[in-house]
Tab-separated table of C-alpha atoms and ligand atoms in Angstrom:
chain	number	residue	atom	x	y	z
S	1	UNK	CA	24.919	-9.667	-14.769
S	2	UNK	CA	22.184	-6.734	-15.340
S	3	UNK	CA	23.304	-3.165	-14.724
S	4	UNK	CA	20.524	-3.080	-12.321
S	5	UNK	CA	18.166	-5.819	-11.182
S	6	UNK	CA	15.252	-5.359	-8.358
S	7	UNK	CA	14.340	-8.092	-5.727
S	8	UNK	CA	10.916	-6.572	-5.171
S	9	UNK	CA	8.696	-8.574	-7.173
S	10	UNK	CA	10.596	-11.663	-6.948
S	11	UNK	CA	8.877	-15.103	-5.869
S	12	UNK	CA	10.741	-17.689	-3.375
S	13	UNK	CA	12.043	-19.790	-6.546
S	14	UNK	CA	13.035	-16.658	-8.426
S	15	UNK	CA	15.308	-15.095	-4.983
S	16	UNK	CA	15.940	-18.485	-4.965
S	17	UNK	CA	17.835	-18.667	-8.358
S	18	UNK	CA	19.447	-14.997	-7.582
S	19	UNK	CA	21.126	-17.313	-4.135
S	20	UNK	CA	22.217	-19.994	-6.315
S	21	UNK	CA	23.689	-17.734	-8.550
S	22	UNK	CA	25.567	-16.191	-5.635
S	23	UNK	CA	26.565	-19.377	-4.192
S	24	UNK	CA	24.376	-18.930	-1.384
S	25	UNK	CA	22.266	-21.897	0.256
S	26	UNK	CA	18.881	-21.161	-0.394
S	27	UNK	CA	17.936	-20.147	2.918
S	28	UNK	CA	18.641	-16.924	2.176
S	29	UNK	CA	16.216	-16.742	-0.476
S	30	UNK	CA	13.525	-17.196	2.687
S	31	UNK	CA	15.495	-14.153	4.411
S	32	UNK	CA	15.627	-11.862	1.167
S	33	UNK	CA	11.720	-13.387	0.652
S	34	UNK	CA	11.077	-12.187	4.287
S	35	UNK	CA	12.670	-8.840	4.482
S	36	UNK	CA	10.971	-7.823	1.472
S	37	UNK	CA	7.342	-9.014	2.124
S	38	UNK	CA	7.313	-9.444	5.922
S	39	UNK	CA	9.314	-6.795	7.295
S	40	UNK	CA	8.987	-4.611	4.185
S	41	UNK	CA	12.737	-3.386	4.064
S	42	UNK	CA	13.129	-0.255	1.739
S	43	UNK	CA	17.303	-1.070	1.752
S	44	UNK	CA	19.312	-3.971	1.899
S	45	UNK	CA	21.195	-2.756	4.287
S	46	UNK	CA	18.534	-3.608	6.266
S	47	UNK	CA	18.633	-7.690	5.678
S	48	UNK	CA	20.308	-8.110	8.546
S	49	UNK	CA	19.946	-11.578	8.852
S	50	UNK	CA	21.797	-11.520	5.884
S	51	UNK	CA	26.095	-11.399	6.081
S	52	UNK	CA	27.149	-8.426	4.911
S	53	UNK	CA	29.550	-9.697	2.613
S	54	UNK	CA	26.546	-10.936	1.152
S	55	UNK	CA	24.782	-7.955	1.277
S	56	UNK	CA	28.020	-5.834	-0.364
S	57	UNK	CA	28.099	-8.697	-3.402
S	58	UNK	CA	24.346	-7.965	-3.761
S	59	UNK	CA	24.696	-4.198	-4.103
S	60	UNK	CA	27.922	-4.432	-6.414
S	61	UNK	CA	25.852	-6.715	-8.661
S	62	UNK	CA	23.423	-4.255	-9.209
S	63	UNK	CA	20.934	-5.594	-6.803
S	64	UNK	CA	18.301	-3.033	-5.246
S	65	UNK	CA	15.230	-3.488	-3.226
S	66	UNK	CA	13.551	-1.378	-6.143
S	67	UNK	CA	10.830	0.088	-3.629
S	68	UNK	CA	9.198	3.420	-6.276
S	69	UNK	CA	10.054	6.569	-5.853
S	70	UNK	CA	7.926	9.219	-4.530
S	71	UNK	CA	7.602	12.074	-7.017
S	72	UNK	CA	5.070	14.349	-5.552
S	73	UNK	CA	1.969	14.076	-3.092
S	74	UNK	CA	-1.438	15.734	-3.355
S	75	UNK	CA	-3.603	15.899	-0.442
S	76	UNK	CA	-7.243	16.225	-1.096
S	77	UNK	CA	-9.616	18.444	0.928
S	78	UNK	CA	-11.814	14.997	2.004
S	79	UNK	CA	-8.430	13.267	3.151
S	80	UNK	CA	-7.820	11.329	0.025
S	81	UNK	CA	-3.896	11.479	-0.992
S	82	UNK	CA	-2.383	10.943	-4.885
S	83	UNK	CA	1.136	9.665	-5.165
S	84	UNK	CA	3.218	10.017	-8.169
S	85	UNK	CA	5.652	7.298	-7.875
S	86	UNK	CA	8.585	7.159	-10.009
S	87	UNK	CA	10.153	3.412	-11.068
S	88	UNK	CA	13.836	3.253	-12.085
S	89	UNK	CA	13.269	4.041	-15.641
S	90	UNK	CA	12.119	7.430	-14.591
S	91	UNK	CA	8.579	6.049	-15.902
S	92	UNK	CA	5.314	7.219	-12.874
S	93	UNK	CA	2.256	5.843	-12.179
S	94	UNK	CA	-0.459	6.996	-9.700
S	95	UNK	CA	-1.394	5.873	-6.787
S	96	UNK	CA	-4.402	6.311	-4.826
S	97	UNK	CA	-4.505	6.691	-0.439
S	98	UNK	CA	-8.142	7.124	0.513
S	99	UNK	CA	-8.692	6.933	4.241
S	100	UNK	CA	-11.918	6.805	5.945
S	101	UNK	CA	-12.810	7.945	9.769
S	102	UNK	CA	-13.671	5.723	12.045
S	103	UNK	CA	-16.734	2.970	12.313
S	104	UNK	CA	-15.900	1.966	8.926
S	105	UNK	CA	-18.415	0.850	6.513
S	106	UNK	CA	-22.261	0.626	7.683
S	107	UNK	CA	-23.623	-2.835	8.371
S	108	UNK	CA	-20.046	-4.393	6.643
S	109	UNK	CA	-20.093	-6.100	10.616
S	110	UNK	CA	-16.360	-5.740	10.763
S	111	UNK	CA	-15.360	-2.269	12.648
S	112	UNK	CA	-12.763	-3.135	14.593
S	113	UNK	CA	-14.056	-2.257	18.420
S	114	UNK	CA	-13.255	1.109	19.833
S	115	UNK	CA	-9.555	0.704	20.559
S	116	UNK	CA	-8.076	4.522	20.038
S	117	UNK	CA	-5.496	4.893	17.128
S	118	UNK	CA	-2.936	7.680	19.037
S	119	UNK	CA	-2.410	10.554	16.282
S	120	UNK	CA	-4.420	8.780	13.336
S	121	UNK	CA	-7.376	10.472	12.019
S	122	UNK	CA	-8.463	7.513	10.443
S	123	UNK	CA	-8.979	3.561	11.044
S	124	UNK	CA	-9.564	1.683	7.753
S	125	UNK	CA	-8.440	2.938	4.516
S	126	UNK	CA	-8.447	1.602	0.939
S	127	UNK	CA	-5.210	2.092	-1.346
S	128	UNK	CA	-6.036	2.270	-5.241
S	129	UNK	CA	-3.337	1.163	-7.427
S	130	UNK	CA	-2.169	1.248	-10.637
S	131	UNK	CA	-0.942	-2.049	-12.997
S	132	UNK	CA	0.193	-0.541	-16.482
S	133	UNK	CA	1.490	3.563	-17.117
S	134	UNK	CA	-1.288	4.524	-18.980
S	135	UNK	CA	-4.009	1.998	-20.972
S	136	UNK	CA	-4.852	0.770	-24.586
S	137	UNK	CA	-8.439	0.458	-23.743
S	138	UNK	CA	-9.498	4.058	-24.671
S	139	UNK	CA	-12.595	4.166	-22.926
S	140	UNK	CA	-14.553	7.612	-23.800
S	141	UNK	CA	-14.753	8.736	-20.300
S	142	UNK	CA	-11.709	8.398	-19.085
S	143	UNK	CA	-8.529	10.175	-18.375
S	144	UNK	CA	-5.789	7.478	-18.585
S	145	UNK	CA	-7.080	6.382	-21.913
S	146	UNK	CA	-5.599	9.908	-23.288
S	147	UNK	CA	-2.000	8.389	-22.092
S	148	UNK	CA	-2.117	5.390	-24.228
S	149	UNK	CA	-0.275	2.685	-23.176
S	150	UNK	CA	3.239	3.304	-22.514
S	151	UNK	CA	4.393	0.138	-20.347
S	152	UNK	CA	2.966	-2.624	-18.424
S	153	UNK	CA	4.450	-2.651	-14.523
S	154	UNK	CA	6.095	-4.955	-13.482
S	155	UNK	CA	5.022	-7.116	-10.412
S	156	UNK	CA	7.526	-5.578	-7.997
S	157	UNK	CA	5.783	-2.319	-9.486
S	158	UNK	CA	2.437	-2.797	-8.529
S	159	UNK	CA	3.504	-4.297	-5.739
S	160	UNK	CA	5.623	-1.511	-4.665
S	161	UNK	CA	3.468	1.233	-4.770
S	162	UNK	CA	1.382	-0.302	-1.664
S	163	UNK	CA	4.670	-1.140	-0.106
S	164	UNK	CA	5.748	2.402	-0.257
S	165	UNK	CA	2.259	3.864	0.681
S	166	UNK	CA	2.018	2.305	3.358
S	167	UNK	CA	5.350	2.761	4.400
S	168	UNK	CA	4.605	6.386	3.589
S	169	UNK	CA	1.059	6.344	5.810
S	170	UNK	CA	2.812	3.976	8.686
S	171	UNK	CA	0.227	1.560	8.386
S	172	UNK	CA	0.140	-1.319	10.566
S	173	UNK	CA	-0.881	-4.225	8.773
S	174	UNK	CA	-1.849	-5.770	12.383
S	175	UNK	CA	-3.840	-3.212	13.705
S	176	UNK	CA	-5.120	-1.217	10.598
S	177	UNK	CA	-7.594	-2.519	8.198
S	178	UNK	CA	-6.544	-1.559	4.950
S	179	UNK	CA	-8.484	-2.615	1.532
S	180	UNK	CA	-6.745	-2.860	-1.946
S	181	UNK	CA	-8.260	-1.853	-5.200
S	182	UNK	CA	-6.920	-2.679	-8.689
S	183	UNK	CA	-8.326	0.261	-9.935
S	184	UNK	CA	-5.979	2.916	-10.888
S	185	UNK	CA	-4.152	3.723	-14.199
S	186	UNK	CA	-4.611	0.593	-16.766
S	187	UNK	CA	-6.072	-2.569	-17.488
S	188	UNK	CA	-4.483	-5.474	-14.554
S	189	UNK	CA	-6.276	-7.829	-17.142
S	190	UNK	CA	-4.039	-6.930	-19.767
S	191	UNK	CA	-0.899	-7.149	-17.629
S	192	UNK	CA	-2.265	-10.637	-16.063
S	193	UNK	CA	0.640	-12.380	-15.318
S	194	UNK	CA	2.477	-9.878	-13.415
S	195	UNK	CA	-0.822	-8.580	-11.723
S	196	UNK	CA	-1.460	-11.622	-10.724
S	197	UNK	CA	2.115	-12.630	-9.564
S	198	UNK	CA	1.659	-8.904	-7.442
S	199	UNK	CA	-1.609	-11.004	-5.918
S	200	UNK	CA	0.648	-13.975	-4.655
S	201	UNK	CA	3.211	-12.167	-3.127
S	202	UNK	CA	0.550	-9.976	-0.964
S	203	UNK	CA	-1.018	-12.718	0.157
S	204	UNK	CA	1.573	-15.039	0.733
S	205	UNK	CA	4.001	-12.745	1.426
S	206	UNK	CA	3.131	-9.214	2.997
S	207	UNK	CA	0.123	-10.894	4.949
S	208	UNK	CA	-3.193	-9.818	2.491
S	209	UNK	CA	-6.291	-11.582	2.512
S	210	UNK	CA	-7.769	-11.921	-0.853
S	211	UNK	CA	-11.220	-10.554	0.705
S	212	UNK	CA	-9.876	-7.466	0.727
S	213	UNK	CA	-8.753	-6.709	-2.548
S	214	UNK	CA	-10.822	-6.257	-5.385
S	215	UNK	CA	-9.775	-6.257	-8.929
S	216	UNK	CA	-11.379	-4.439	-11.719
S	217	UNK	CA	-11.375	-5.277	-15.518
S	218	UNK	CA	-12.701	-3.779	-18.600
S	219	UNK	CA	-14.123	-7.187	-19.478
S	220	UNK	CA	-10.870	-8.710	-21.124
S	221	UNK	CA	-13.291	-12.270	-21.237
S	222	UNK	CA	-10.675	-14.886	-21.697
S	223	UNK	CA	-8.525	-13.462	-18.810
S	224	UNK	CA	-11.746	-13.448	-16.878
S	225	UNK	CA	-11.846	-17.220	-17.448
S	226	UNK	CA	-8.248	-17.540	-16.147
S	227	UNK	CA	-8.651	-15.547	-13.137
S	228	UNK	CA	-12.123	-17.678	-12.446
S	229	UNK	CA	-9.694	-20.965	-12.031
S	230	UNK	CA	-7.280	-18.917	-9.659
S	231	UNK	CA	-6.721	-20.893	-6.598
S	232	UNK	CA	-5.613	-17.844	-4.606
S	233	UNK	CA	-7.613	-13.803	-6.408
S	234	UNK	CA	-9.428	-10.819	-5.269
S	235	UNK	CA	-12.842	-10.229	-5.837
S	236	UNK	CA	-14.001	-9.280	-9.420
S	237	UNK	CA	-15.265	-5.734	-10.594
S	238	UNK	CA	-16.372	-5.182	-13.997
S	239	UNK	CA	-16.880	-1.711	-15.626
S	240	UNK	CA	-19.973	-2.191	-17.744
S	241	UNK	CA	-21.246	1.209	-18.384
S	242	UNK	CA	-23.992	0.581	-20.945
S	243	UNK	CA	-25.987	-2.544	-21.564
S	244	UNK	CA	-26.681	-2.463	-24.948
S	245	UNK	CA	-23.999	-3.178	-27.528
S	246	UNK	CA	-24.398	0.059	-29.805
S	247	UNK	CA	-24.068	2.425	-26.876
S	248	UNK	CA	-21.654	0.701	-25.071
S	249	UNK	CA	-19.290	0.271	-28.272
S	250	UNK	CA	-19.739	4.268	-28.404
S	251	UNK	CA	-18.260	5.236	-25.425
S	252	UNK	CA	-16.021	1.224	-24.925
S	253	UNK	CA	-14.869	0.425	-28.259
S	254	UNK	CA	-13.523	-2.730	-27.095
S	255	UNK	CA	-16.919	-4.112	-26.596
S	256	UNK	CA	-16.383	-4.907	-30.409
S	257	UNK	CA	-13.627	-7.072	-29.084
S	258	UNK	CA	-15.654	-8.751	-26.688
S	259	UNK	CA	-19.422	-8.289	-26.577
S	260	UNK	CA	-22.142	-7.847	-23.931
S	261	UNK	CA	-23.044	-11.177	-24.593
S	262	UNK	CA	-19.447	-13.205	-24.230
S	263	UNK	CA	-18.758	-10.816	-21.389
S	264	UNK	CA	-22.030	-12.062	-19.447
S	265	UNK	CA	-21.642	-15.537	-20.416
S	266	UNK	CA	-18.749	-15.804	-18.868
S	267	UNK	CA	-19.567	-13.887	-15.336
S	268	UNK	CA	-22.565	-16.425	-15.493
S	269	UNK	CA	-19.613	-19.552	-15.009
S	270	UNK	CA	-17.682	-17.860	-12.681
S	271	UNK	CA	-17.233	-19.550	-9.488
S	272	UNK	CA	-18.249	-17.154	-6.665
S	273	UNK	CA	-16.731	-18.266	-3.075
S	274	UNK	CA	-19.153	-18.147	-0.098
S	275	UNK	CA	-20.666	-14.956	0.125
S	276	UNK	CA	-18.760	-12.952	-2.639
S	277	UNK	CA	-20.666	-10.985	-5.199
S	278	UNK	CA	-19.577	-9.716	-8.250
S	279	UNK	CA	-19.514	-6.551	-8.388
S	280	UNK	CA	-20.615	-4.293	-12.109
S	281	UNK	CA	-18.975	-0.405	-12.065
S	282	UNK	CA	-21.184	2.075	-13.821
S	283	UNK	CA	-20.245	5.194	-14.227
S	284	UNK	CA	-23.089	7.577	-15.333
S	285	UNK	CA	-22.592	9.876	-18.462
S	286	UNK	CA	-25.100	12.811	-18.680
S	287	UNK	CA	-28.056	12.138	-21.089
S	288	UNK	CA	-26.019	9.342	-22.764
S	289	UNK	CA	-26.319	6.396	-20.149
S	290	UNK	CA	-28.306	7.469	-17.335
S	291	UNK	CA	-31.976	7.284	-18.434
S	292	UNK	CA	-34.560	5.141	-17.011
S	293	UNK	CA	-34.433	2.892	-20.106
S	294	UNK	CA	-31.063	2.300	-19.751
S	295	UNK	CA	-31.224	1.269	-15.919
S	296	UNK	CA	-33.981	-0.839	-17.098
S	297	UNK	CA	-31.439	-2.646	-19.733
S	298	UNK	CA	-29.024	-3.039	-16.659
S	299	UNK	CA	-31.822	-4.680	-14.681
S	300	UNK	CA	-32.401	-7.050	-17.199
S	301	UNK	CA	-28.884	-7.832	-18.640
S	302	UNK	CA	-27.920	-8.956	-15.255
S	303	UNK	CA	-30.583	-10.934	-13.848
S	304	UNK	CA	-30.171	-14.281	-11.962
S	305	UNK	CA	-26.084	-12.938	-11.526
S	306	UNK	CA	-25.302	-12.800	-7.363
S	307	UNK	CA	-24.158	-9.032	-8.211
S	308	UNK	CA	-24.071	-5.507	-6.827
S	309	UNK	CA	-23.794	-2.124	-9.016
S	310	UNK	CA	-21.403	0.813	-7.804
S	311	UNK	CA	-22.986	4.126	-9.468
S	312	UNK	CA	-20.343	6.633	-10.147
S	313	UNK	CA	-21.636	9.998	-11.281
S	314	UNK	CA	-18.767	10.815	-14.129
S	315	UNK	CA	-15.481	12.197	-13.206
S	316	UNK	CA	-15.435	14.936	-15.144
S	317	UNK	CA	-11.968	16.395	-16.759
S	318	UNK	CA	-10.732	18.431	-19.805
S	319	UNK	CA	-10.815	16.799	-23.155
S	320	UNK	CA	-13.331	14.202	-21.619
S	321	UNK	CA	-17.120	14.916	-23.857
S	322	UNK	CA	-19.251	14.178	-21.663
S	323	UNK	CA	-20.796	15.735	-18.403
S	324	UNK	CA	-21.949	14.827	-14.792
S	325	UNK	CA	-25.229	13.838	-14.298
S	326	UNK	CA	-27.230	15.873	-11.240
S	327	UNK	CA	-28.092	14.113	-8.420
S	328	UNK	CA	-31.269	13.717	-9.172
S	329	UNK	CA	-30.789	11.937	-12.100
S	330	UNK	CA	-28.687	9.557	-10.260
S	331	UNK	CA	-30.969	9.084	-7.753
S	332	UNK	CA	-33.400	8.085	-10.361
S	333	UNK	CA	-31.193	5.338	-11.826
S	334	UNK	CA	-29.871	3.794	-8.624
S	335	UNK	CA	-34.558	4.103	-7.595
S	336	UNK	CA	-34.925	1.859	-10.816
S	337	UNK	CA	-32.212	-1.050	-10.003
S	338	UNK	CA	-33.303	-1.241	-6.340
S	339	UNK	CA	-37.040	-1.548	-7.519
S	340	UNK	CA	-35.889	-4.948	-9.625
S	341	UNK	CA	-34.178	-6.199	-6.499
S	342	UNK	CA	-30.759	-5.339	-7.511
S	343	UNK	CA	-28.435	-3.531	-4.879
S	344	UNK	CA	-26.819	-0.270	-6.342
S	345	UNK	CA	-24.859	2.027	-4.469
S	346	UNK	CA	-23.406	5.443	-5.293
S	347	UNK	CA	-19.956	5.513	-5.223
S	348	UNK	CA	-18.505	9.277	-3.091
S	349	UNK	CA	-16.433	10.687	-5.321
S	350	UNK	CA	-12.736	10.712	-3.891
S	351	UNK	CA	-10.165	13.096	-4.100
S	352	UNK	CA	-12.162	14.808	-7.241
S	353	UNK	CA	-9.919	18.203	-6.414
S	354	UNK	CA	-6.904	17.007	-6.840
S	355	UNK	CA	-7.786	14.624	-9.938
S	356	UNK	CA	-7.410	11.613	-7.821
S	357	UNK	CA	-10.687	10.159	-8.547
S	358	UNK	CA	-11.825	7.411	-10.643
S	359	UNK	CA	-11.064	7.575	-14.113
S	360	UNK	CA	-9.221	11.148	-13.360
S	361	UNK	CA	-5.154	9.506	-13.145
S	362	UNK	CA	-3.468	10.804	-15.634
S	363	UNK	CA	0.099	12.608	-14.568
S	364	UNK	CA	-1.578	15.677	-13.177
S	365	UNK	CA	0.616	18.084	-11.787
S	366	UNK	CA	-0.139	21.467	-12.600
S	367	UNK	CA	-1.242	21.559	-8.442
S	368	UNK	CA	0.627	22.534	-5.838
S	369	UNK	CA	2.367	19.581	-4.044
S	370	UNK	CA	2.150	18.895	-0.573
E	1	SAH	N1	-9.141	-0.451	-16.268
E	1	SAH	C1	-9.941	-1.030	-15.279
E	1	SAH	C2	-9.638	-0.538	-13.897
E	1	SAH	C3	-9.374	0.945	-13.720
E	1	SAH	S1	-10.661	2.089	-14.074
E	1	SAH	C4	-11.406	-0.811	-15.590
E	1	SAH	O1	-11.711	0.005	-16.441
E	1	SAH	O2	-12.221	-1.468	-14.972
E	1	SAH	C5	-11.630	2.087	-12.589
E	1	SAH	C6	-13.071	2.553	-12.775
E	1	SAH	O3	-13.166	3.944	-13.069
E	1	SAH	C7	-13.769	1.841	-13.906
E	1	SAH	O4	-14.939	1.246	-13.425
E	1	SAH	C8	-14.121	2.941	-14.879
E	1	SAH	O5	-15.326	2.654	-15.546
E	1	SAH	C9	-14.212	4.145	-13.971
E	1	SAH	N2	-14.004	5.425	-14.647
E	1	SAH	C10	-13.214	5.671	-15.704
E	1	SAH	N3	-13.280	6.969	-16.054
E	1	SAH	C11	-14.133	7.564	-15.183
E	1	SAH	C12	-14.587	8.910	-15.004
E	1	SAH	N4	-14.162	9.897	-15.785
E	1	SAH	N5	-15.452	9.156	-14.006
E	1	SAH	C13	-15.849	8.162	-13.166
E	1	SAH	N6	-15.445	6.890	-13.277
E	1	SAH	C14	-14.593	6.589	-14.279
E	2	SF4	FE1	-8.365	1.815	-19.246
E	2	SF4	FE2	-10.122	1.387	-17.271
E	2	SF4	FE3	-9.687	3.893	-18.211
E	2	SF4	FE4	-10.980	2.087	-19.699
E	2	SF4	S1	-11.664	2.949	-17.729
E	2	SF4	S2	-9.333	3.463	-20.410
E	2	SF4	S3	-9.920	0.211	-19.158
E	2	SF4	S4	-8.215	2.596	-17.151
């Protein structure tokens, strides 16, 4: 039996085989499968459908819920809230709570009436979280590629930061409309399986719909190819960055792994549901990526795709070479997309002060905790 073994993460057949093993019919993997999803129990003392003996045998085997830790919290001056949450092996990720006020997003069509929310300041909110500590990619720009890769999470792992932020924020899955993005520290497309195991158990198990999760990749193209013939997945972000191979090899090496060109061909099969778009990331490096002839490239490179481009001004952060672009400059870029018809939005930054935003995760914690 392992020293120490965590149900979070587990699918019915796996809490299944953990019953058998026990000698336990295997309605009780529905009740461990329940209290962990559905009712989001931090302890097993609090399966109380379950017998205690049960329970006891459970905990003596080595058995936890395995919910993360919470290290430290930084709260942001916009609102926006950084969680370092610590996993058994003393290993941390980061974790991303970004409310918003109320009214949600313009013209989105889905704020939710004017019922009044008591003490909350806020009335839809987007968590951003994490699927490996650190990343192999070693994009130019960004913070987490200075880590390197030092694990891949686990499913219960990614899973269990949301759990435990929103056990944290006392969300209410029933009144609250929160959004999930797969965009924290590492690649999810590297650590497919269990990202995608993470996926299953939201949606089948804590109550997601996959509409309002998005997932964003590097451009890992064969995974791309899997997740395309996922019956149950998010929605699809890709980071592109730079349309033309030289430039975006300088500041993406892995574009020598997979090129513009196999990266494209395969958006071009993927099978978008009703009314999804695919969405390209782009985050806009000062005098390397953000001239006119560059939006121009974009324009072209993605023509006849159902797509949308997020514009991030850069992140900025120490050892990262590059700077922000002015707003102006921005501005520009996003004027030259919209003129060919394509829709481009600037992304707000989030959290930027307390190294929460995109691209910024990496373990900072030289700030005062809340
Ligand atoms: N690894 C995945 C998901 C996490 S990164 C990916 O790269 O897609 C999430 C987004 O942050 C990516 O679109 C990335 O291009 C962007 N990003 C990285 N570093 C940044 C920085 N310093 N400033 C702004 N955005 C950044
Ligand atoms: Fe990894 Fe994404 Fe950062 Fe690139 S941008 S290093 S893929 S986390």
């Amino acid at each position: 039996m392992p020293q120490h073994s965590e149900l979070l993460g587990l699918c019915l057949q796996q809490l299944t085989d953990v019953t058998d093993r026990f000698g336990e019919p295997p309605y009780r993997a529905r009740q461990l499968f329940d209290g962990l999803y559905r009712q989001r129990w931090s302890q097993l003392e609090q399966f109380s459908p379950l017998p205690a003996d049960f329970r006891r045998r459970l905990h003596e085997a080595g058995y936890s819920v395995g919910l993360p830790r919470s290290e430290a919290r930084f709260l942001s001056e916009d609102g926006t809230v950084r969680y370092l949450l610590a996993f058994a092996d003393g290993q941390s990720v980061e974790t991303v709570w970004m409310p918003e006020g109320d009214g949600g997003e313009a013209g989105d069509g889905s704020a939710s009436g004017d019922e009044e929310l008591e003490s909350k300041t806020w009335s839809r909110a987007t968590i951003c979280v994490s699927s490996q500590v650190g990343c192999a990619v070693d994009c130019k720009f960004c913070m987490t590629a200075l880590l390197g890769l030092l694990r891949n999470l686990t499913a219960g792992e990614i899973l269990g930061q949301i759990l435990a932020v929103m056990q944290d924020q006392q969300v209410d899955l029933e009144r609250d409309r929160l959004n999930l993005v797969f965009m924290g520290q590492g690649e999810p497309f590297l650590n497919y399986d269990n990202f995608m195991q993470a996926v299953r158990l939201l949606v089948d198990g804590v109550g997601f719909t996959e509409s309002r999760m998005t997932v964003s990749t590097s451009g890992i193209v064969p995974r791309i190819a899997d997740f395309a013939a996922e019956a149950v997945r998010p929605k699809l972000a890709v980071s592109l960055n730079a349309a033309n191979e030289a430039l975006r090899t300088q500041i993406m090496p892995i574009t020598k792994k997979w090129t513009i060109e196999k990266l494209i061909a395969s958006l071009r099969n993927f099978p978008l549901r009703n009314r999804e778009r695919l969405t390209f990331e782009y985050v806009l490096l000062n005098g390397v990526n953000d001239e006119a002839v560059h939006a121009r490239e974009v324009a072209e490179l993605i023509r006849g795709l159902r797509a949308k481009i997020n514009l991030i001004a850069l992140n900025s952060g120490p050892d990262i070479p590059f700077s922000t672009p002015a707003a102006d400059r921005v501005l520009a870029f996003q004027r030259i997309l919209r003129d060919a018809g394509i829709p481009a939005f600037i992304r707000r930054p989030r959290g930027r002060d307390i190294y929460a935003a995109c691209g910024q995760l990496k373990h900072t914690t030289e700030l005062v905790g809340l």
